[in-house]
XYZ file of C-alpha atoms in Angstrom:
758
model
C 207.507 -83.825 -150.013
C 207.877 -87.479 -149.035
C 204.106 -87.711 -148.417
C 203.483 -87.251 -152.141
C 205.637 -90.284 -153.040
C 204.093 -93.712 -153.559
C 204.780 -96.644 -151.239
C 206.870 -98.365 -153.899
C 209.072 -95.287 -154.247
C 209.449 -94.948 -150.465
C 210.444 -98.601 -149.996
C 212.935 -98.364 -152.850
C 214.388 -95.145 -151.425
C 214.742 -96.662 -147.910
C 216.398 -99.788 -149.336
C 218.928 -97.739 -151.307
C 219.743 -95.642 -148.214
C 220.238 -98.792 -146.133
C 222.489 -100.290 -148.783
C 224.584 -97.134 -149.006
C 224.978 -96.987 -145.229
C 226.000 -100.670 -145.157
C 228.488 -100.072 -147.982
C 230.059 -97.090 -146.240
C 230.289 -99.055 -142.984
C 231.850 -102.025 -144.821
C 234.409 -99.779 -146.529
C 235.349 -98.175 -143.219
C 235.679 -101.564 -141.514
C 237.748 -102.862 -144.429
C 240.111 -99.899 -144.259
C 240.461 -100.431 -140.507
C 241.132 -104.138 -141.076
C 243.751 -103.342 -143.739
C 245.449 -100.943 -141.345
C 245.414 -103.587 -138.602
C 246.903 -106.214 -140.944
C 249.669 -103.798 -141.921
C 250.398 -103.221 -138.228
C 250.446 -107.000 -137.699
C 253.112 -107.348 -140.405
C 255.199 -104.621 -138.751
C 254.681 -106.235 -135.362
C 255.857 -109.586 -136.720
C 258.997 -107.943 -138.084
C 259.777 -106.345 -134.727
C 259.168 -109.616 -132.884
C 261.609 -111.293 -135.292
C 264.161 -108.577 -134.504
C 263.673 -109.180 -130.780
C 264.022 -112.932 -131.297
C 267.277 -112.457 -133.191
C 268.533 -110.054 -130.517
C 267.895 -112.593 -127.764
C 269.454 -115.436 -129.782
C 272.551 -113.366 -130.618
C 272.983 -112.540 -126.940
C 272.728 -116.208 -125.952
C 275.318 -117.238 -128.549
C 277.706 -114.420 -127.637
C 277.413 -115.292 -123.947
C 278.327 -118.928 -124.663
C 281.286 -118.083 -126.939
C 282.573 -115.569 -124.391
C 282.451 -118.245 -121.696
C 283.972 -120.943 -123.946
C 287.345 -119.224 -124.234
C 287.586 -118.809 -120.458
C 286.789 -122.495 -119.990
C 289.430 -123.466 -122.580
C 292.052 -121.435 -120.707
C 291.511 -123.485 -117.540
C 292.839 -126.612 -119.297
C 296.274 -125.055 -119.972
C 297.352 -123.766 -116.557
C 300.483 -125.974 -116.542
C 301.499 -125.591 -120.194
C 305.292 -125.722 -120.563
C 305.585 -126.333 -124.307
C 304.300 -128.228 -127.277
C 302.708 -131.585 -126.464
C 300.476 -133.948 -128.352
C 298.124 -134.126 -125.398
C 297.336 -130.421 -125.742
C 296.650 -130.789 -129.465
C 294.251 -133.654 -128.802
C 292.421 -131.514 -126.250
C 292.068 -128.688 -128.776
C 290.807 -131.141 -131.415
C 288.161 -132.331 -129.012
C 287.042 -128.744 -128.403
C 286.833 -128.033 -132.129
C 284.816 -131.162 -132.952
C 282.604 -130.918 -129.880
C 281.479 -127.319 -130.458
C 281.515 -127.525 -134.270
C 282.229 -123.836 -134.831
C 285.900 -123.262 -133.938
C 288.110 -123.404 -137.027
C 291.315 -122.765 -135.040
C 292.159 -122.675 -131.334
C 295.689 -121.395 -130.718
C 297.738 -121.536 -127.507
C 300.799 -119.210 -127.465
C 303.313 -118.129 -124.889
C 303.730 -114.483 -123.943
C 306.291 -113.999 -126.724
C 303.910 -114.999 -129.491
C 305.318 -118.478 -130.022
C 302.688 -121.070 -130.904
C 302.602 -123.899 -128.348
C 299.579 -125.841 -129.551
C 296.845 -125.666 -132.226
C 294.169 -128.096 -133.321
C 294.992 -130.161 -136.408
C 291.400 -131.289 -137.051
C 288.476 -129.264 -138.372
C 285.076 -129.047 -136.629
C 283.865 -131.898 -138.893
C 286.761 -134.064 -137.586
C 288.909 -133.864 -140.732
C 292.683 -133.388 -140.888
C 293.798 -129.804 -141.599
C 297.175 -128.255 -142.470
C 297.728 -126.369 -139.222
C 301.381 -127.433 -138.768
C 302.452 -124.499 -140.914
C 301.387 -122.177 -138.095
C 304.161 -123.392 -135.779
C 306.683 -121.531 -137.881
C 304.871 -118.243 -137.352
C 305.143 -115.765 -134.490
C 301.852 -114.101 -133.526
C 303.217 -111.295 -131.409
C 302.449 -108.771 -134.177
C 298.843 -109.833 -134.710
C 296.091 -107.536 -133.472
C 294.378 -110.075 -131.275
C 297.673 -111.016 -129.562
C 298.743 -107.435 -128.894
C 295.324 -106.358 -127.624
C 295.024 -109.397 -125.360
C 298.533 -108.916 -123.972
C 297.733 -105.245 -123.368
C 294.560 -106.360 -121.570
C 292.274 -104.298 -123.832
C 289.375 -106.584 -123.054
C 285.713 -106.278 -123.992
C 284.375 -106.204 -120.417
C 281.336 -105.444 -118.302
C 281.985 -106.682 -114.730
C 278.428 -105.927 -113.618
C 277.176 -108.534 -116.075
C 279.991 -111.025 -115.428
C 282.067 -110.262 -118.570
C 285.795 -109.888 -117.890
C 289.305 -110.711 -119.184
C 288.323 -111.563 -122.793
C 289.284 -109.716 -125.950
C 286.759 -109.853 -128.807
C 287.467 -109.081 -132.454
C 284.430 -108.370 -134.647
C 283.510 -110.530 -137.629
C 285.903 -110.264 -140.594
C 287.634 -112.369 -143.243
C 290.446 -114.262 -141.477
C 293.459 -114.739 -143.757
C 295.257 -117.044 -141.340
C 292.339 -119.461 -141.228
C 292.052 -119.136 -145.018
C 295.644 -120.376 -145.425
C 294.962 -123.428 -143.278
C 291.635 -124.362 -144.920
C 292.363 -123.009 -148.428
C 288.909 -121.356 -148.520
C 287.549 -117.964 -147.569
C 286.686 -117.905 -143.879
C 284.566 -115.290 -142.166
C 284.392 -115.286 -138.383
C 285.183 -113.758 -135.011
C 288.061 -114.061 -132.539
C 287.860 -114.541 -128.762
C 291.162 -114.340 -126.806
C 292.200 -114.375 -123.153
C 295.265 -114.824 -120.949
C 296.254 -118.179 -119.469
C 297.181 -118.059 -115.780
C 299.112 -120.644 -113.771
C 298.106 -121.875 -110.336
C 299.831 -118.889 -108.724
C 297.763 -116.417 -110.759
C 300.583 -115.312 -113.069
C 299.950 -115.057 -116.849
C 301.891 -117.681 -118.784
C 300.294 -117.532 -122.237
C 297.401 -116.544 -124.486
C 294.633 -118.724 -125.944
C 292.658 -117.558 -128.962
C 289.587 -119.178 -130.562
C 288.822 -118.341 -134.208
C 285.124 -119.170 -134.564
C 283.290 -119.364 -137.861
C 280.417 -116.835 -137.934
C 278.094 -119.818 -138.310
C 277.554 -119.613 -134.548
C 275.429 -116.525 -135.219
C 274.130 -117.300 -138.718
C 272.407 -120.512 -137.670
C 269.780 -118.496 -135.774
C 268.985 -116.429 -138.878
C 268.122 -119.527 -140.894
C 265.521 -120.535 -138.326
C 263.822 -117.107 -138.473
C 263.764 -117.162 -142.274
C 262.018 -120.551 -142.284
C 259.213 -119.167 -140.134
C 258.662 -116.267 -142.600
C 258.699 -118.606 -145.600
C 255.982 -120.690 -143.942
C 253.910 -117.472 -143.778
C 254.419 -116.833 -147.507
C 257.026 -114.062 -147.051
C 260.200 -114.944 -148.983
C 261.760 -111.497 -149.427
C 263.077 -111.380 -145.839
C 266.396 -109.577 -145.441
C 268.470 -109.488 -142.217
C 271.422 -107.191 -141.613
C 273.747 -107.044 -138.618
C 275.649 -103.790 -138.076
C 278.692 -103.148 -135.888
C 279.119 -100.172 -133.558
C 279.836 -97.834 -136.518
C 276.908 -98.991 -138.642
C 279.076 -101.111 -140.966
C 277.565 -104.280 -142.395
C 279.019 -107.432 -140.770
C 276.214 -109.830 -141.746
C 274.090 -109.637 -144.878
C 271.342 -112.247 -145.313
C 269.119 -111.947 -148.404
C 267.994 -115.316 -149.884
C 266.041 -113.570 -152.675
C 269.341 -112.572 -154.307
C 270.551 -116.196 -154.108
C 267.602 -118.064 -155.657
C 265.855 -118.097 -152.262
C 268.400 -120.504 -150.761
C 268.446 -120.468 -146.968
C 272.186 -119.873 -146.669
C 274.310 -116.866 -145.688
C 276.551 -115.539 -148.473
C 279.727 -113.688 -147.415
C 280.073 -110.971 -150.057
C 283.451 -109.240 -149.778
C 282.081 -106.207 -151.610
C 279.758 -105.326 -148.726
C 280.888 -107.036 -145.523
C 283.109 -104.774 -143.384
C 282.913 -102.144 -146.144
C 279.351 -100.934 -146.660
C 278.196 -98.524 -143.927
C 274.403 -98.161 -143.906
C 274.493 -95.172 -141.560
C 276.766 -93.183 -143.873
C 274.716 -94.345 -146.868
C 271.663 -92.670 -145.291
C 269.552 -95.753 -144.505
C 266.810 -94.392 -142.225
C 266.403 -97.453 -140.003
C 270.183 -97.763 -139.525
C 270.406 -94.109 -138.517
C 267.615 -94.562 -135.973
C 269.265 -97.696 -134.561
C 272.619 -95.868 -134.328
C 270.851 -93.328 -132.097
C 269.790 -96.156 -129.778
C 266.146 -96.205 -130.933
C 263.981 -99.225 -131.735
C 260.893 -99.629 -133.900
C 259.507 -100.307 -137.386
C 259.389 -97.902 -140.338
C 258.947 -97.802 -144.093
C 262.123 -96.981 -146.006
C 263.907 -97.496 -149.310
C 266.548 -100.168 -149.818
C 269.573 -98.143 -150.925
C 271.192 -100.965 -152.886
C 268.094 -102.317 -154.706
C 265.894 -99.183 -154.660
C 262.894 -101.095 -153.258
C 260.409 -99.904 -150.642
C 260.585 -102.094 -147.529
C 259.232 -102.393 -144.017
C 262.261 -102.367 -141.695
C 262.377 -103.330 -138.015
C 265.478 -102.036 -136.225
C 266.679 -102.973 -132.736
C 269.776 -102.475 -130.619
C 271.196 -105.773 -129.315
C 271.500 -105.229 -125.580
C 270.806 -107.206 -122.442
C 272.392 -109.158 -119.604
C 274.115 -111.650 -121.934
C 276.076 -109.232 -124.077
C 278.451 -106.326 -123.518
C 276.680 -103.065 -124.356
C 279.973 -101.593 -125.590
C 279.772 -103.985 -128.565
C 276.798 -101.889 -129.810
C 275.492 -104.333 -132.423
C 272.273 -103.453 -134.303
C 269.995 -105.829 -136.201
C 267.748 -104.839 -139.126
C 264.916 -107.138 -140.271
C 263.478 -106.060 -143.622
C 260.810 -107.266 -146.024
C 259.502 -105.912 -149.339
C 256.354 -103.826 -148.875
C 254.670 -105.206 -152.014
C 255.056 -108.794 -150.816
C 253.992 -107.960 -147.256
C 250.823 -106.262 -148.475
C 250.053 -108.599 -151.387
C 247.438 -110.518 -149.414
C 245.900 -107.234 -148.244
C 245.725 -105.887 -151.817
C 244.022 -109.066 -152.994
C 241.509 -108.665 -150.194
C 240.777 -105.103 -151.337
C 240.103 -106.226 -154.921
C 237.867 -109.117 -153.844
C 235.976 -106.858 -151.448
C 235.387 -104.234 -154.161
C 234.026 -106.829 -156.602
C 231.774 -108.358 -153.957
C 230.533 -104.941 -152.874
C 229.549 -103.955 -156.446
C 227.885 -107.325 -157.017
C 225.922 -107.150 -153.762
C 224.892 -103.569 -154.541
C 223.462 -104.535 -157.945
C 221.659 -107.597 -156.567
C 220.240 -105.644 -153.622
C 218.869 -102.880 -155.870
C 217.132 -105.461 -158.061
C 215.680 -107.239 -155.022
C 214.527 -103.910 -153.548
C 212.637 -103.042 -156.725
C 210.986 -106.465 -156.746
C 209.958 -106.462 -153.087
C 208.716 -102.854 -153.148
C 206.382 -103.782 -156.004
C 205.142 -106.920 -154.257
C 204.576 -105.167 -150.912
C 202.547 -102.450 -152.641
C 200.275 -105.087 -154.173
C 199.794 -106.806 -150.811
C 198.806 -103.580 -149.058
C 196.338 -102.688 -151.840
C 194.630 -106.040 -151.346
C 194.570 -105.417 -147.592
C 192.809 -102.079 -148.128
C 190.101 -103.819 -150.141
C 189.579 -106.335 -147.335
C 189.271 -103.549 -144.785
C 186.503 -101.991 -146.829
C 184.653 -105.263 -146.711
C 185.027 -105.326 -142.925
C 182.674 -102.351 -142.534
C 179.796 -104.683 -143.327
C 180.442 -106.561 -140.088
C 179.304 -103.520 -138.126
C 175.643 -104.191 -138.899
C 175.717 -107.552 -137.177
C 177.434 -106.029 -134.173
C 174.645 -103.426 -133.697
C 172.019 -106.197 -133.814
C 173.795 -108.023 -130.983
C 173.694 -104.847 -128.900
C 169.900 -104.636 -129.218
C 169.377 -108.289 -128.203
C 171.593 -107.968 -125.134
C 169.674 -104.858 -124.055
C 166.366 -106.799 -124.025
C 167.909 -109.512 -121.841
C 169.125 -106.868 -119.430
C 165.544 -105.584 -118.964
C 164.091 -109.003 -118.012
C 166.954 -109.796 -115.631
C 166.455 -106.549 -113.722
C 162.801 -107.408 -112.922
C 163.799 -110.787 -111.475
C 166.471 -109.121 -109.354
C 163.872 -106.928 -107.576
C 161.834 -109.982 -106.535
C 164.897 -111.762 -105.171
C 165.742 -108.792 -102.965
C 162.316 -108.915 -101.263
C 162.719 -112.615 -100.392
C 166.157 -111.860 -98.920
C 164.687 -109.239 -96.554
C 162.156 -111.731 -95.062
C 164.807 -114.372 -94.419
C 167.099 -111.912 -92.634
C 164.358 -111.100 -90.021
C 164.217 -114.731 -88.922
C 168.017 -114.814 -88.426
C 168.039 -111.759 -86.150
C 166.679 -113.571 -83.043
C 169.176 -116.396 -83.347
C 172.080 -113.998 -83.486
C 171.444 -112.772 -79.898
C 171.811 -116.195 -78.331
C 174.890 -116.893 -80.383
C 176.428 -113.690 -79.075
C 175.970 -114.724 -75.396
C 177.567 -118.097 -75.983
C 180.431 -116.437 -77.767
C 181.164 -114.252 -74.698
C 181.438 -117.236 -72.387
C 183.653 -119.049 -74.857
C 185.906 -116.046 -74.976
C 186.475 -116.077 -71.173
C 187.383 -119.738 -71.143
C 189.598 -119.182 -74.131
C 191.501 -116.534 -72.158
C 192.132 -118.966 -69.317
C 193.302 -121.628 -71.749
C 195.619 -119.178 -73.369
C 197.293 -118.312 -70.060
C 197.855 -121.946 -69.229
C 199.179 -122.626 -72.690
C 201.609 -119.724 -72.247
C 202.908 -121.290 -69.046
C 203.242 -124.623 -70.824
C 205.172 -122.946 -73.594
C 207.616 -121.478 -71.070
C 208.161 -124.875 -69.485
C 208.740 -126.447 -72.864
C 211.296 -123.782 -73.692
C 213.207 -124.643 -70.501
C 213.174 -128.291 -71.455
C 214.463 -127.473 -74.948
C 217.222 -125.359 -73.437
C 218.272 -128.207 -71.165
C 218.344 -130.629 -74.044
C 220.481 -128.135 -75.971
C 222.934 -128.121 -73.073
C 223.120 -131.893 -73.246
C 223.837 -131.746 -76.936
C 226.534 -129.124 -76.370
C 228.161 -131.258 -73.706
C 228.202 -134.262 -75.980
C 229.758 -132.149 -78.689
C 232.475 -131.017 -76.296
C 233.254 -134.635 -75.493
C 233.579 -135.351 -79.173
C 235.819 -132.337 -79.700
C 238.108 -133.364 -76.868
C 238.419 -136.842 -78.317
C 239.345 -135.365 -81.698
C 241.887 -133.070 -80.059
C 243.364 -136.060 -78.206
C 243.792 -137.865 -81.509
C 245.625 -134.879 -82.938
C 247.986 -134.777 -79.964
C 248.707 -138.462 -80.292
C 249.502 -137.813 -83.979
C 251.960 -135.150 -82.893
C 253.603 -137.664 -80.552
C 253.970 -140.146 -83.386
C 255.468 -137.479 -85.603
C 257.811 -136.422 -82.789
C 259.057 -139.978 -82.296
C 259.546 -140.294 -86.089
C 261.792 -137.252 -86.063
C 263.842 -138.825 -83.259
C 264.244 -141.977 -85.308
C 265.430 -139.941 -88.290
C 268.019 -138.182 -86.135
C 269.221 -141.547 -84.877
C 269.698 -142.754 -88.464
C 271.608 -139.607 -89.386
C 273.939 -140.066 -86.415
C 274.540 -143.682 -87.339
C 275.485 -142.680 -90.858
C 277.780 -139.940 -89.570
C 279.524 -142.388 -87.227
C 279.939 -144.862 -90.072
C 281.372 -142.248 -92.422
C 283.599 -141.009 -89.623
C 285.140 -144.385 -89.194
C 285.799 -144.717 -92.894
C 287.330 -141.244 -93.130
C 289.492 -141.884 -90.095
C 290.729 -145.113 -91.554
C 291.466 -143.587 -94.965
C 293.233 -140.642 -93.383
C 295.496 -142.914 -91.403
C 296.375 -145.015 -94.417
C 297.055 -142.058 -96.707
C 299.092 -140.251 -94.073
C 301.242 -143.301 -93.599
C 301.818 -143.640 -97.341
C 302.600 -140.029 -98.001
C 305.091 -139.568 -95.238
C 306.297 -135.977 -95.266
C 303.805 -135.099 -97.960
C 300.973 -136.511 -95.888
C 300.747 -133.560 -93.608
C 297.660 -132.481 -95.504
C 295.944 -135.589 -94.298
C 296.391 -134.437 -90.737
C 293.751 -131.827 -91.489
C 291.429 -134.613 -92.577
C 292.124 -136.473 -89.348
C 291.295 -133.353 -87.378
C 287.967 -132.961 -89.236
C 287.231 -136.609 -88.479
C 287.703 -135.841 -84.793
C 285.251 -132.983 -85.072
C 282.696 -135.242 -86.708
C 283.098 -137.725 -83.880
C 282.505 -134.956 -81.350
C 279.334 -133.901 -83.258
C 278.134 -137.498 -83.168
C 278.463 -137.557 -79.367
C 276.534 -134.300 -79.045
C 273.742 -135.597 -81.284
C 273.453 -138.725 -79.125
C 272.971 -136.540 -76.036
C 270.289 -134.513 -77.799
C 268.453 -137.661 -78.788
C 268.434 -138.900 -75.195
C 266.956 -135.604 -74.006
C 264.314 -135.674 -76.764
C 263.267 -139.192 -75.794
C 262.792 -138.207 -72.155
C 260.744 -135.122 -73.119
C 258.584 -137.145 -75.501
C 257.681 -139.672 -72.781
C 256.694 -136.897 -70.356
C 254.664 -135.130 -73.006
C 252.747 -138.302 -73.881
C 251.843 -138.878 -70.220
C 250.735 -135.263 -69.802
C 248.483 -135.412 -72.889
C 246.851 -138.653 -71.748
C 246.123 -137.285 -68.262
C 244.664 -134.016 -69.596
C 242.421 -135.861 -72.030
C 241.101 -138.162 -69.319
C 240.292 -135.278 -66.932
C 238.501 -133.269 -69.641
C 236.314 -136.211 -70.623
C 235.297 -136.891 -66.988
C 234.408 -133.243 -66.423
C 232.309 -132.992 -69.591
C 230.437 -136.214 -68.819
C 229.536 -134.873 -65.352
C 228.080 -131.700 -66.891
C 226.110 -133.812 -69.377
C 224.589 -135.844 -66.534
C 223.418 -132.746 -64.671
C 221.864 -131.359 -67.860
C 219.895 -134.587 -68.352
C 218.484 -134.388 -64.812
C 217.409 -130.793 -65.394
C 215.600 -131.870 -68.572
C 213.647 -134.509 -66.665
C 212.428 -132.007 -64.071
C 211.283 -129.589 -66.741
C 209.432 -132.386 -68.519
C 207.460 -133.154 -65.323
C 206.425 -129.502 -65.004
C 205.160 -129.595 -68.605
C 202.987 -132.602 -67.843
C 201.307 -130.921 -64.839
C 200.545 -127.739 -66.767
C 199.074 -129.548 -69.733
C 196.769 -131.574 -67.431
C 195.230 -128.268 -66.337
C 194.934 -127.232 -69.979
C 193.135 -130.473 -70.722
C 190.524 -129.861 -67.966
C 189.787 -126.386 -69.290
C 189.459 -127.695 -72.810
C 186.649 -130.003 -71.615
C 184.660 -127.030 -70.386
C 185.272 -125.222 -73.658
C 183.996 -128.230 -75.555
C 180.733 -128.145 -73.584
C 180.167 -124.508 -74.398
C 181.017 -125.124 -78.021
C 178.377 -127.845 -78.080
C 175.695 -125.400 -76.984
C 176.919 -122.911 -79.560
C 176.652 -125.644 -82.170
C 172.968 -126.187 -81.369
C 172.284 -122.513 -81.782
C 174.314 -122.461 -84.970
C 172.129 -125.194 -86.463
C 169.080 -123.054 -85.925
C 170.880 -120.202 -87.547
C 171.909 -122.421 -90.434
C 168.297 -122.984 -91.391
C 167.681 -119.288 -91.634
C 170.976 -118.723 -93.341
C 170.151 -121.464 -95.856
C 167.076 -119.514 -96.916
C 169.198 -116.385 -97.174
C 171.786 -118.263 -99.174
C 169.190 -119.532 -101.604
C 167.759 -116.079 -102.118
C 171.159 -114.437 -102.268
C 172.414 -117.098 -104.646
C 169.586 -116.359 -107.003
C 170.179 -112.650 -106.540
C 173.902 -113.093 -107.151
C 173.286 -115.135 -110.277
C 170.914 -112.566 -111.679
C 173.212 -109.709 -110.711
C 176.185 -111.360 -112.384
C 174.098 -112.039 -115.450
C 173.013 -108.416 -115.621
C 176.616 -107.292 -115.125
C 177.858 -109.542 -117.902
C 175.109 -108.424 -120.209
C 175.833 -104.795 -119.463
C 179.527 -105.369 -119.976
C 178.879 -107.216 -123.215
C 176.691 -104.370 -124.426
C 179.399 -101.858 -123.525
C 182.149 -103.832 -125.226
C 180.073 -104.459 -128.321
C 179.177 -100.786 -128.598
C 182.802 -99.754 -128.099
C 183.928 -102.236 -130.740
C 181.283 -100.912 -133.098
C 182.475 -97.357 -132.577
C 186.184 -98.152 -132.861
C 185.788 -100.367 -135.913
C 183.811 -97.840 -137.879
C 186.277 -95.020 -137.320
C 189.515 -97.007 -137.299
C 188.665 -98.820 -140.507
C 187.808 -95.588 -142.226
C 191.026 -93.898 -141.001
C 193.172 -96.936 -141.838
C 191.693 -97.217 -145.293
C 192.449 -93.600 -146.061
C 195.943 -93.888 -144.530
C 196.735 -96.990 -146.579
C 195.622 -95.303 -149.757
C 197.833 -92.318 -148.969
C 200.795 -94.634 -148.317
C 200.277 -96.751 -151.446
C 199.488 -93.983 -153.936
C 201.040 -90.996 -152.197
C 199.351 -88.074 -150.406
C 196.664 -86.203 -152.403
C 195.745 -82.756 -151.083
C 192.386 -82.897 -152.945
C 191.253 -86.136 -151.259
C 188.092 -85.947 -149.170
C 188.566 -85.698 -145.428
C 186.741 -88.030 -143.064
C 183.850 -86.331 -141.380
C 183.833 -87.329 -137.746
C 181.494 -84.666 -136.403
C 178.445 -86.055 -134.660
C 175.249 -84.893 -133.031
C 175.617 -84.804 -129.254
C 171.997 -83.982 -128.447
C 170.901 -87.605 -128.087
C 173.816 -88.311 -125.746
C 172.871 -85.372 -123.510
C 169.252 -86.571 -123.365
C 170.272 -90.092 -122.501
C 172.692 -88.904 -119.812
C 169.881 -86.872 -118.185
C 167.582 -89.886 -118.138
C 170.346 -92.025 -116.660
C 170.731 -89.517 -113.834
C 166.973 -89.695 -113.094
C 167.188 -93.477 -113.067
C 170.032 -93.417 -110.529
C 168.024 -91.070 -108.266
C 165.067 -93.511 -108.218
C 167.356 -96.415 -107.258
C 168.963 -94.454 -104.433
C 165.465 -93.541 -103.087
C 164.465 -97.232 -103.037
C 167.657 -98.176 -101.109
C 167.105 -95.477 -98.455
C 163.549 -96.672 -97.803
C 164.787 -100.242 -97.403
C 167.410 -99.214 -94.853
C 164.726 -97.652 -92.620
C 162.547 -100.817 -92.639
C 165.157 -103.555 -91.854
C 167.790 -104.215 -89.138
C 171.542 -103.410 -89.429
C 172.505 -106.922 -90.583
C 170.185 -106.662 -93.566
C 171.361 -103.131 -94.297
C 174.987 -104.438 -94.595
C 173.895 -106.944 -97.260
C 172.005 -104.228 -99.108
C 175.046 -101.911 -98.965
C 177.187 -104.608 -100.482
C 174.755 -105.154 -103.348
C 174.432 -101.387 -103.727
C 178.204 -101.082 -104.256
C 178.164 -103.825 -106.882
C 175.244 -102.175 -108.638
C 176.867 -98.747 -108.574
C 180.086 -100.268 -109.931
C 178.156 -101.787 -112.834
C 176.412 -98.441 -113.422
C 179.808 -96.724 -113.638
C 180.969 -99.184 -116.294
C 177.774 -98.608 -118.283
C 178.127 -94.821 -118.020
C 181.762 -95.068 -119.102
C 180.831 -97.011 -122.213
C 177.940 -94.618 -122.920
C 180.568 -91.930 -123.637
C 181.815 -94.023 -126.531
C 178.310 -94.948 -127.684
C 177.073 -91.362 -127.702
C 179.612 -90.438 -130.370
C 177.898 -92.773 -132.810
C 174.263 -91.913 -132.026
C 173.615 -90.662 -135.493
C 174.590 -93.937 -137.159
C 172.628 -95.964 -134.571
C 169.465 -93.949 -135.182
C 169.693 -94.692 -138.879
C 170.098 -98.409 -138.174
C 167.061 -98.391 -135.787
C 164.886 -96.808 -138.423
C 165.836 -99.481 -140.919
C 165.491 -102.526 -138.603
C 162.576 -101.340 -136.419
C 164.540 -102.099 -133.211
C 164.435 -99.535 -130.322
C 167.776 -97.789 -129.654
C 169.615 -98.032 -126.309
C 168.388 -94.594 -125.063
C 164.713 -95.212 -125.896
C 162.221 -93.773 -123.319
C 160.771 -97.227 -122.704
C 164.028 -98.282 -120.930
C 163.726 -95.532 -118.287
C 161.919 -97.755 -115.721
C 164.920 -100.105 -115.696
């Protein structure tokens, strides 16, 4: 069915198919890209959750350690003192997060509390001294040692109270305060508990990290970020959603939700998954605002937090905002795709029309090309006439070659005798040369030994240098030990002196310094031992240096002796080489004499060969000319045949392509008359038989040397004949057209009877 369509229709159809395939591929790639971008958004959310998890762990680990450090400063606390208050103020200002740090005895009485806020301002904390904290949760739990612990991770002896609104801190600061409590026991130097210290930290220590994460999302164009922190029961203890607060990057403590709203009980999918200990990203609905969001959920666990705390973090973002850029891309892609489709269809119509016109013009030019065939047939006839004349000249040149070869025959005998004698002398020379080669090999081997010996000397020298370097390094180590001992002796003297002085001052209490004096004695003993070791090392180093020097000297003397013997051996071998090559020289003189006689004979041969060369040169020139002419005739005939049929087939094919296939169109008649080809082939066979008969007669009349030349020319001639016969197969198919041309021009055709003698 497609054959009946015009070229314009086919090109248009192919273009449309290509466009559709490209569109489908583009749509598929776009959908894949959209899916990948959506996964990238989810991946970014999960990475943010991991970042928050790691940051929360770091902060918790530091706050947990802070309270234990604070407790170390109050081991000797006996009561209220201004010095303790100052210390607590310094802690509060230095860390910037502790609203109150309380130190109480085991009965709940307040011993000390900071009276300055983290920003170094005076606060009304004196009112707390009138209170007893024995009934507070943090005090009772700490006293009962209900600590949040994990000894394997290094967490022990600290009570932690989750984030909540602290009424006590609110009374002191007169503002709502939301934070956590860390408490631990204070132990005296004997290890007995003497009090409790409790730090009430503003939840800012955790919220500061959230602000940093939000800034990174805002820079990416995502402002609807929401972060929730859940306690072990799934209750909200941190709610960060700047979109509900005019996109301000601050944490709002909403009493209506914090410590009250449980996302797990409310059915929030991500919270339920996190409560099960799972991690990941999913699409879910915001229960409070009824918005579809992408939510990343992760359990906060690691080496810097107690797993029993069981905090979960949720990082959420509105789906519409997350996919807004992707949706814009879809719209732009759709518009571009429709535009490109319309433009491509218009261009396809235009180019299909233009290509059809070009091919129609090409078909007209091909029709004109058929006229060139007439000139080609005329060239074939002219080349055939040249081939006839060249063949006659070739026969004459062969006869001259035969006469010249007879004269060369006699000279070849004498040359053969001289060649035999030269061969014998050559054998003798070869034997002597072989002996000379053996002697030379010995000499080379001896020289190689010399080189090896010299290399050994060099290697020993290098090794000696390395050993000397070791000695230098060894002595350097001894010097370093000497310096260390000197320093130890100096420090020993100072320690001994100080110990004596302090012991004298302390009297009865100076018994501890007796231990120092004893250690000083030990150091002195170590100094004496080190001095003995150094003396031994020095003696060993001197002996080692002498041993290395002696070994190096002996090795060098031994290697030099071997090198001397190798040189003497090389000299003897060199003398043998000289004697052998003198014999070779004498034999070469005899060979030169024989070669001279051969040269005289060769000059006589050269004269005869020169005549042969002249004749053969002419024969070769004519043969090459005939071969080229025959080849040219074959190529021209083949071109003529191929052009006539290819042009006709191409013209018809182009018309079918341009206008579509027509079943009623006339077929090309390619049948031909083979009778002329059969006749010509028979005559060619007769011609080959006559040539073979002439060659056989020539072989009987002339010597073997001439026969070899004739055989060579015979092979070249037969090769040319094969090429001509091969091309005749192509020419025979067009005999009918050639006959018509011969009748018109009056030129004999290539298989005319008059060419048989050639």
